[in-house]
Coordinates of C-alpha atoms in Angstrom, one line a residue:
X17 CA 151.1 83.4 103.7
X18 CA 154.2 83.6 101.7
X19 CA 154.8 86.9 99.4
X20 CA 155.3 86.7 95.8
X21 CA 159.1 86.8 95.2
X22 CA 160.4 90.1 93.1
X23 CA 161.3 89.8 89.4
X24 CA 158.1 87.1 89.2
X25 CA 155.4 89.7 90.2
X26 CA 152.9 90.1 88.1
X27 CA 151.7 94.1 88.7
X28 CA 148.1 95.7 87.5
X29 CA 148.3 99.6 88.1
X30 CA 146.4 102.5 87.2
X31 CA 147.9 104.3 84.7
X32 CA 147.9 107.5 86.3
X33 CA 150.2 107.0 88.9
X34 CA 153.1 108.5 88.0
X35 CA 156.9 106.9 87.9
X36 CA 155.4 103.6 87.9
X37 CA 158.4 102.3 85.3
X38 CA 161.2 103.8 87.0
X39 CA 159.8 102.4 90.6
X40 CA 158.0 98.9 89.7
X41 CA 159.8 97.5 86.2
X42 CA 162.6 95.7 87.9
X43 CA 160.3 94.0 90.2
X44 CA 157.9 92.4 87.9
X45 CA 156.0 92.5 85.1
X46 CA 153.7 95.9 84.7
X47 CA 150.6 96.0 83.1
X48 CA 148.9 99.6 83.3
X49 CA 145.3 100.3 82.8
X50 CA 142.6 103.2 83.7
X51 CA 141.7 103.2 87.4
X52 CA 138.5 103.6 87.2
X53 CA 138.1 100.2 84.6
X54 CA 139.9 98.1 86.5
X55 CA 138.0 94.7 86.5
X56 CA 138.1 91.7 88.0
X57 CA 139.1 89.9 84.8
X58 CA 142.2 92.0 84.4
X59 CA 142.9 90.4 87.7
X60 CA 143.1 87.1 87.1
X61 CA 146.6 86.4 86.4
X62 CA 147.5 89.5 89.0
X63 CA 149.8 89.3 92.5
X64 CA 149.8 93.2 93.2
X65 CA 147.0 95.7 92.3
X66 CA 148.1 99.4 92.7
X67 CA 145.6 102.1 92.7
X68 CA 144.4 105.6 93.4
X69 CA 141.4 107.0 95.0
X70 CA 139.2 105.9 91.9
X71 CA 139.1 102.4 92.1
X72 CA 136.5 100.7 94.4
X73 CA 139.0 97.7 95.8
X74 CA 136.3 95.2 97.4
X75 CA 135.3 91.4 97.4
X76 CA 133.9 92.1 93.9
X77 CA 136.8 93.3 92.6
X78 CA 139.1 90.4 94.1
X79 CA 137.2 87.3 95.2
X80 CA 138.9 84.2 93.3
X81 CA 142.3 86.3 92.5
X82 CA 145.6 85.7 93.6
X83 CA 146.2 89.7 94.3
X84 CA 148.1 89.3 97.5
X85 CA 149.0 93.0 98.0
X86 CA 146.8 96.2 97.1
X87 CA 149.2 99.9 97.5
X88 CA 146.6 102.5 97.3
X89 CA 148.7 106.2 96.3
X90 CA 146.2 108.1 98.3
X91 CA 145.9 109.7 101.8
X92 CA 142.5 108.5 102.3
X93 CA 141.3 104.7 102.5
X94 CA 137.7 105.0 102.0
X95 CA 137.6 103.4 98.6
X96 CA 139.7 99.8 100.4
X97 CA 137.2 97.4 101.8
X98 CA 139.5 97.1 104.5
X99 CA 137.4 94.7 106.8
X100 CA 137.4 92.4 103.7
X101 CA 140.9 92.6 102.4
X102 CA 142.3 92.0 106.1
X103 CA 140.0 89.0 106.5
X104 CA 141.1 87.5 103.7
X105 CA 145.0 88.1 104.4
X106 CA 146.0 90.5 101.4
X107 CA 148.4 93.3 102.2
X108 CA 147.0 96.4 101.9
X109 CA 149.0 100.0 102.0
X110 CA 148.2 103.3 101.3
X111 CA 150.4 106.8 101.3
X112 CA 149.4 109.1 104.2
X113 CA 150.6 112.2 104.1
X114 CA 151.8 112.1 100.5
X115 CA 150.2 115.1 98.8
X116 CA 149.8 117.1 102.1
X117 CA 151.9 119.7 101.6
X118 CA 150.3 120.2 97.9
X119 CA 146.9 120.2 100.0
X120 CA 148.0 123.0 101.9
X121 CA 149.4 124.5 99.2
X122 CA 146.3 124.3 97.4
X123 CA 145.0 126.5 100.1
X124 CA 147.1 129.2 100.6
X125 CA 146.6 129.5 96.7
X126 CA 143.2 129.5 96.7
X127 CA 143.3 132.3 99.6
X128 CA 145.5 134.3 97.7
X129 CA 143.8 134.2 94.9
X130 CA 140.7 135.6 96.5
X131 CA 142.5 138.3 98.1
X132 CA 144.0 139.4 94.8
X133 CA 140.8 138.9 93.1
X134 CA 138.5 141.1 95.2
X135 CA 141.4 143.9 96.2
X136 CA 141.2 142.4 99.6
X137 CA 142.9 140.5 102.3
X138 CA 141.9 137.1 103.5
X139 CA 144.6 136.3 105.6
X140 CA 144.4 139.4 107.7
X141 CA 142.1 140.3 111.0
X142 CA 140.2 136.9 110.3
X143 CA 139.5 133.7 111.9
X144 CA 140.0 130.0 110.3
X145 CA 138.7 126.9 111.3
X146 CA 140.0 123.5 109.8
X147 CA 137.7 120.7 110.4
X148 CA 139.8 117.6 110.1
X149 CA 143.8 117.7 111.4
X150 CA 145.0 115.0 110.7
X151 CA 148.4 114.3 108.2
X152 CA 146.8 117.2 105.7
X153 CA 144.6 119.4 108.3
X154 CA 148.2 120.0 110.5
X155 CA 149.8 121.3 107.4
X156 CA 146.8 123.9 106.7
X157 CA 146.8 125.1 110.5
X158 CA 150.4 125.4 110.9
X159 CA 150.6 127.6 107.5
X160 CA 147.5 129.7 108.2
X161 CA 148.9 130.2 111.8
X162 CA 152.2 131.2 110.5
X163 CA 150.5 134.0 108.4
X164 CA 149.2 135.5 111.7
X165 CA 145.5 133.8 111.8
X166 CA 143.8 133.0 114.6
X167 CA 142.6 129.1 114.2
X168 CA 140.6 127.1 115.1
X169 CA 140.4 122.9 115.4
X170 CA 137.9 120.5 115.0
X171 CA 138.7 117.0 115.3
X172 CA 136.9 115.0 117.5
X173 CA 138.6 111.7 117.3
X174 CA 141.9 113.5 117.6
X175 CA 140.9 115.4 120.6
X176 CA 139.6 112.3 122.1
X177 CA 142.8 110.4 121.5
X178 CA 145.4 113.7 122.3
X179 CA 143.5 116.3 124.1
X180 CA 146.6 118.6 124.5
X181 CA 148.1 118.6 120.9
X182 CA 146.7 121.7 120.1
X183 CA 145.7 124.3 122.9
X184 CA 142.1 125.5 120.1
X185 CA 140.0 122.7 120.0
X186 CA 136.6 122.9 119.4
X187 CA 133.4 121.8 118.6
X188 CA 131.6 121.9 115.0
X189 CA 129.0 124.3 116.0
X190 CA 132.2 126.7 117.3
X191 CA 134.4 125.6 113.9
X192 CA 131.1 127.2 112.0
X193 CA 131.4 130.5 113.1
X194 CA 134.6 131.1 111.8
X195 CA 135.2 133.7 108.8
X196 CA 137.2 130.9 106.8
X197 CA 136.3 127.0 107.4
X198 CA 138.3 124.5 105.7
X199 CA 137.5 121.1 105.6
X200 CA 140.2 117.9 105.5
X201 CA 138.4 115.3 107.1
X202 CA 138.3 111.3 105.8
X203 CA 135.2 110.2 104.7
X204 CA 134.1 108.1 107.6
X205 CA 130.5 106.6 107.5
X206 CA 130.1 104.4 110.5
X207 CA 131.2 104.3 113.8
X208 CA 131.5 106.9 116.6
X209 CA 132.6 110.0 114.5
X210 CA 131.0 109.6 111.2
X211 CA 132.4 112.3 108.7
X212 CA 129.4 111.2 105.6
X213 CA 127.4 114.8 105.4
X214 CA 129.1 116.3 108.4
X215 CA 127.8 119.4 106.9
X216 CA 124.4 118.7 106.2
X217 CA 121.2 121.4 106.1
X218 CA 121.3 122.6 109.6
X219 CA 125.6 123.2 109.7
X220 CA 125.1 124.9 106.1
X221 CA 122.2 127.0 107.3
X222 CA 124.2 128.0 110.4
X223 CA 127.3 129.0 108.7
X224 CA 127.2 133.4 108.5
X225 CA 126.9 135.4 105.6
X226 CA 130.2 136.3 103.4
X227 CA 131.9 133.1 105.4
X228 CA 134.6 131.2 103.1
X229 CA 133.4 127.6 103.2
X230 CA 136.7 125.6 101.4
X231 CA 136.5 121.7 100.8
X232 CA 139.6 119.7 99.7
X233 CA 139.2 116.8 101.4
X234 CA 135.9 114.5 100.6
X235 CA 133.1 115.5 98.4
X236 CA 130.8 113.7 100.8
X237 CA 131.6 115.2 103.5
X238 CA 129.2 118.5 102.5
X239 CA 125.7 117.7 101.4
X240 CA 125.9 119.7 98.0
X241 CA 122.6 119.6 97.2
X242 CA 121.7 121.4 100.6
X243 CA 124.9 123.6 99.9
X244 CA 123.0 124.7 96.7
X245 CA 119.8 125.3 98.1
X246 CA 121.6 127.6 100.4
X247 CA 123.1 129.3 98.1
X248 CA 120.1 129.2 95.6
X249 CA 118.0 131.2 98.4
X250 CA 120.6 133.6 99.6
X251 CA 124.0 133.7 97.6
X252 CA 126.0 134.6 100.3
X253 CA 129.3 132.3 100.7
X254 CA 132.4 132.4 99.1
X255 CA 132.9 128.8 97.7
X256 CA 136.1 127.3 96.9
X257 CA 135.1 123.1 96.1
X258 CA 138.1 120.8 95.2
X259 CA 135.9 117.9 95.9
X260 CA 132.4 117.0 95.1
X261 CA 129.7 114.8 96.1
X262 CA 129.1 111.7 93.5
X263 CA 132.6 112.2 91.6
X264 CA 133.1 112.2 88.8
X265 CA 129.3 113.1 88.4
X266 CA 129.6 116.7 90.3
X267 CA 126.1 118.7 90.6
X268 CA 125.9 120.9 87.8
X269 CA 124.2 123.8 89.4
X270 CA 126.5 124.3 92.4
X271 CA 129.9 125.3 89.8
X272 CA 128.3 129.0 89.3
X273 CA 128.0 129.7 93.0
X274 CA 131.5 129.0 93.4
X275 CA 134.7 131.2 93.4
X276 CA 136.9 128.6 92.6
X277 CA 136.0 125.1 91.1
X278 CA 138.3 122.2 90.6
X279 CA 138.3 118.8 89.8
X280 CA 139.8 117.2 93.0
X281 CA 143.4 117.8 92.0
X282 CA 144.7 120.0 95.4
X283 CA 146.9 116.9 96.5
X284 CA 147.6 116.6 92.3
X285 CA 151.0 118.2 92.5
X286 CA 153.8 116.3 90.5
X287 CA 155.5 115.9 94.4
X288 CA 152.9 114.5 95.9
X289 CA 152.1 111.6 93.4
X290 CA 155.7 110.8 93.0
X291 CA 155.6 110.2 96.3
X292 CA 152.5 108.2 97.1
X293 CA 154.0 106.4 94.3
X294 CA 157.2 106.2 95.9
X295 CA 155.4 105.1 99.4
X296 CA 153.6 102.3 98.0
X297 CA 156.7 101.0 96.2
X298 CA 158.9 100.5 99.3
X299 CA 155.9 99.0 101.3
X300 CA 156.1 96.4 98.1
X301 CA 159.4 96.4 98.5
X302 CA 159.5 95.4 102.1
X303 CA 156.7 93.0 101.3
X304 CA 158.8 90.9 99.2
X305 CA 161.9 91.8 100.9
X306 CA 164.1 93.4 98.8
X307 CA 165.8 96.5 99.3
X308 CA 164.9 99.6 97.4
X309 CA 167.1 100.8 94.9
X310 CA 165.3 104.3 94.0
X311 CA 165.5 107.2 96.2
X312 CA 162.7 109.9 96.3
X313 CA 164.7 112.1 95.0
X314 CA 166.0 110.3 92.2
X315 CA 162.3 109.8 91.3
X316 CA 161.5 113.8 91.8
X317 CA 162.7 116.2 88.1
X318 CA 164.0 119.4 88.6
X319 CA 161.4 122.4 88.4
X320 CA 161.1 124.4 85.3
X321 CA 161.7 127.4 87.4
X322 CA 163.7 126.6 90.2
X323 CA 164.3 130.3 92.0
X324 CA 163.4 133.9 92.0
X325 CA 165.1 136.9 93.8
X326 CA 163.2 139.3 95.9
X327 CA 163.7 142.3 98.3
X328 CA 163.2 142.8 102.1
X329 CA 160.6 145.0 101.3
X330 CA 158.2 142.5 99.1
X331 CA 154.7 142.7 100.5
X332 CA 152.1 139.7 101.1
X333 CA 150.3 140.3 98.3
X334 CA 153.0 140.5 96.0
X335 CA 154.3 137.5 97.3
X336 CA 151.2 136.4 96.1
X337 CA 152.3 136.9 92.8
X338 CA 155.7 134.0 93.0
X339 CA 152.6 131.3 93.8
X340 CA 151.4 130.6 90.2
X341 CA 155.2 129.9 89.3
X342 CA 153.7 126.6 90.5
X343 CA 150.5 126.2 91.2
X344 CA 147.8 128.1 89.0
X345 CA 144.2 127.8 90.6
X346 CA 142.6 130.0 88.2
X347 CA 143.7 128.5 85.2
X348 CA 142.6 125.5 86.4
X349 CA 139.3 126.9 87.8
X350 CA 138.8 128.2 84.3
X351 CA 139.5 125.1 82.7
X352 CA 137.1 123.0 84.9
X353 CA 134.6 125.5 84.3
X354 CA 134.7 125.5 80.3
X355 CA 135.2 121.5 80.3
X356 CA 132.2 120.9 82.1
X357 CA 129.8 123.3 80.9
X358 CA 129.9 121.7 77.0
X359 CA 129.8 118.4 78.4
X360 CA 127.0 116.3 77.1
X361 CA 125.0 114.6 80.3
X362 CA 126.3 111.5 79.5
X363 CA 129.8 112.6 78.8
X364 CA 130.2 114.0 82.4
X365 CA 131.9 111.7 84.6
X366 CA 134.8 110.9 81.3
X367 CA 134.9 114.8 81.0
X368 CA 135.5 114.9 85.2
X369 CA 138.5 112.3 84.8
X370 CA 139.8 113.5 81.7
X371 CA 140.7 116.9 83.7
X372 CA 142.6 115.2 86.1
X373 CA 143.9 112.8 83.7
X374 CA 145.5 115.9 81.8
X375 CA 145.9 118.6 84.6
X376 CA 149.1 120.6 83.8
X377 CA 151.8 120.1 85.8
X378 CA 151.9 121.9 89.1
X379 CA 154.5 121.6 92.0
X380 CA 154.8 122.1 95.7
X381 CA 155.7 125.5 96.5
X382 CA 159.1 124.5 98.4
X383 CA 160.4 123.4 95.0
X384 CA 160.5 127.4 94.6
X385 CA 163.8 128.6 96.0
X386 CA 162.9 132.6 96.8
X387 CA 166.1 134.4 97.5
X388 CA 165.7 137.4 99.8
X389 CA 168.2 139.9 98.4
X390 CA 169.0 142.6 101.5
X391 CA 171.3 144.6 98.4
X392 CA 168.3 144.7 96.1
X393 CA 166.3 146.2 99.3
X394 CA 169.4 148.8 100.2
X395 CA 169.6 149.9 96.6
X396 CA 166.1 150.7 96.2
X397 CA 166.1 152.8 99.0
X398 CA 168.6 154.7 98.3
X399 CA 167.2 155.2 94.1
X400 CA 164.0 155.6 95.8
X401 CA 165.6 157.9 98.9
X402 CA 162.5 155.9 100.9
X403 CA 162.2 156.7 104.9
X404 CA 159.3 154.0 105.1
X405 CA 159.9 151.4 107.4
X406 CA 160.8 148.3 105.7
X407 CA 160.5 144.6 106.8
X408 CA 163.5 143.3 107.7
X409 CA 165.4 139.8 106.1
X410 CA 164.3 137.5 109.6
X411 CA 160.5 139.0 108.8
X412 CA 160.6 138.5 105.3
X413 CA 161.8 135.2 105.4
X414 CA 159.1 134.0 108.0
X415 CA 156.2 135.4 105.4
X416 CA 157.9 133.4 102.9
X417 CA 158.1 130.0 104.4
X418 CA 154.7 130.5 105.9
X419 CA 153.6 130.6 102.3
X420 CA 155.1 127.3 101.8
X421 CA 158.0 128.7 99.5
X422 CA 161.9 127.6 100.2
X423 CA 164.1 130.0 101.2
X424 CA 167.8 131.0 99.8
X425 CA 170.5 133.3 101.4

């Protein structure tokens, strides 16, 4: 089937994606609308459809179009009729990996938080288990690893497919025990390793008292209406829900059990859209064959605070403290929170969307250079006359870019 040819494409995009002028103008015409409206009328007169995770992209939504290529700025593909689109020949694309690193950042956030938040520690003496290790799961492991937990894997299909990747595979039942379990699967609902309700009643039930259960990868992949009847009888996890079951319609009377509440924006970094947007427009690119003429980091603005000095000495939980220099979970936590609880019934799922719609801009944390100043750390000791051991630059620097921050001599 021959591709559209550049500068006569005609482009229907969700407005939300970001950069969508500076990447797609000079190929075609744009026409930007809400994702979640998108109808097959708009399609009509359409040869490329570019989407997020909002829009449902099936034989309803296509049949009798000439769309001939759908980019889908997303990690996952469960919202692409893929069976459908590749029997009918349209190009289809999505952005793996794009907002990982904000994924994982999302975490170590959320973790920190907590351990702020309750005078405690949660990334010390305990054990993780991330269910789901694929492009974003890696990225959580390898952080939480590099902060000294001891984690644990759960990924069946990727154990199947590369048993010796990583030397703590295990099964669900084992993932369950663990003191923090964070989940990053697909959502999967057929086949051999179906991800739909992975935790259902019986996993909820089984998970122990004071456990930290963390979703940010499918709503759908807890059952929240058995999470809150858990919770309901014995109030005894600490919840941190990015995702929700029946977005943008999230159940009402799970948000008060929760430590942290969001409305699916972990992978919403200003990075990580850019570049699922980026992604998308040099598979189009290739699909029309022509070469790209904007570079990531063209496309990518400069922080508004690009670096911060610190000492040899600086602790983990004041390093804690550089983390909502970019990323803010409790303002956002508290603005889900107050949103949603004066939204009429009807008004919920444009309430949901409006959030993301207008979240305030958050970056990765490796856009924040942290300098590690060994003077600042010799001059203090001397003012201060301390004989305390102090960490040194090499371990300093290893906290740090466990963290996710970038590091500056």
């Amino acid at each position: 089937m021959t591709a559209p040819t550049a500068g006569r494409l005609r482009i229907v995009a969700d407005e939300n994606m970001p950069g969508l002028t500076t990447l797609f103008n000079d190929i075609g015409s744009l026409t930007a609308l809400p994702g979640r409206s998108i109808t097959r009328q708009d399609l009509l007169q359409a040869d490329v459809l570019l989407v997020r995770s909002i829009t449902r992209v099936n034989q309803a939504l296509l049949e009798g179009t000439p769309v001939k290529f759908v980019g889908s700025a997303t990690i996952g593909t469960d919202h692409l009729d893929i069976p459908w689109l590749n029997n009918n020949h349209i190009t289809h694309t999505n952005a793996p990996g794009c907002n990982a690193d904000s994924v994982a950042d999302y975490v170590i956030a959320a973790l920190a938080h907590l351990s702020h938040q309750d005078g405690s520690n949660w990334f010390t003496n305990k054990t993780a288990a991330v269910i789901g290790a694929g492009n974003v799961g890696s990225k959580v492991v390898q952080r939480l690893r590099g902060l000294g937990l001891h984690v644990l894997v759960n990924d069946p299909p990727r154990q199947q497919q590369h048993p010796t990747d990583d030397p703590h595979f295990v099964d669900l039942n084992t993932a369950l025990s663990a003191d923090i379990i964070c989940c990053h699967t697909p959502l999967v609902r057929s086949g051999d390793f179906p991800t739909y309700h992975l935790l259902d009643e019986p996993q909820i039930s089984a998970i122990r008292p004071g456990t930290l259960l963390l979703n940010a990868g499918r709503g759908d992949v807890i059952n929240n209406q058995a999470l809150l009847e858990r919770m309901q009888r014995q109030n005894d996890l600490e919840l941190v829900l990015d995702v929700w079951e029946n977005e943008p319609r999230p159940l009402l009377g799970l948000i008060p059990y929760t430590r942290i509440s969001t409305p699916h924006i972990a992978g919403y970094s200003l990075d990580g859209r850019l570049r699922g947007s980026w992604m998308i427009y040099q598979a189009l690119c290739k699909f029309v064959g022509i070469q790209p003429t904007v570079s990531f980091d063209q496309l990518v603005p400069e922080p508004t605070i690009r670096a911060v000095s610190c000492s040899t000495s600086i602790s983990l939980p004041e390093c804690f403290n550089l983390i909502p220099l970019a990323l803010d979970v409790s303002r956002e936590d508290q603005r889900f929170r107050r949103t949603l609880s004066t939204a009429e019934a009807g008004e919920l799922a444009s309430a949901f969307d409006t959030l993301r719609k207008t979240y305030p801009l958050s970056r990765e944390l490796r856009q924040l250079q942290v300098k590690v100043d060994k003077q600042t750390t010799a001059t203090y000791n001397k003012l201060t006359s301390s004989q305390q051991s102090q960490p040194d630059a090499a371990e300093t620097t290893k906290l740090l870019h466990a963290l996710g921050f970038s590091i500056t001599e």
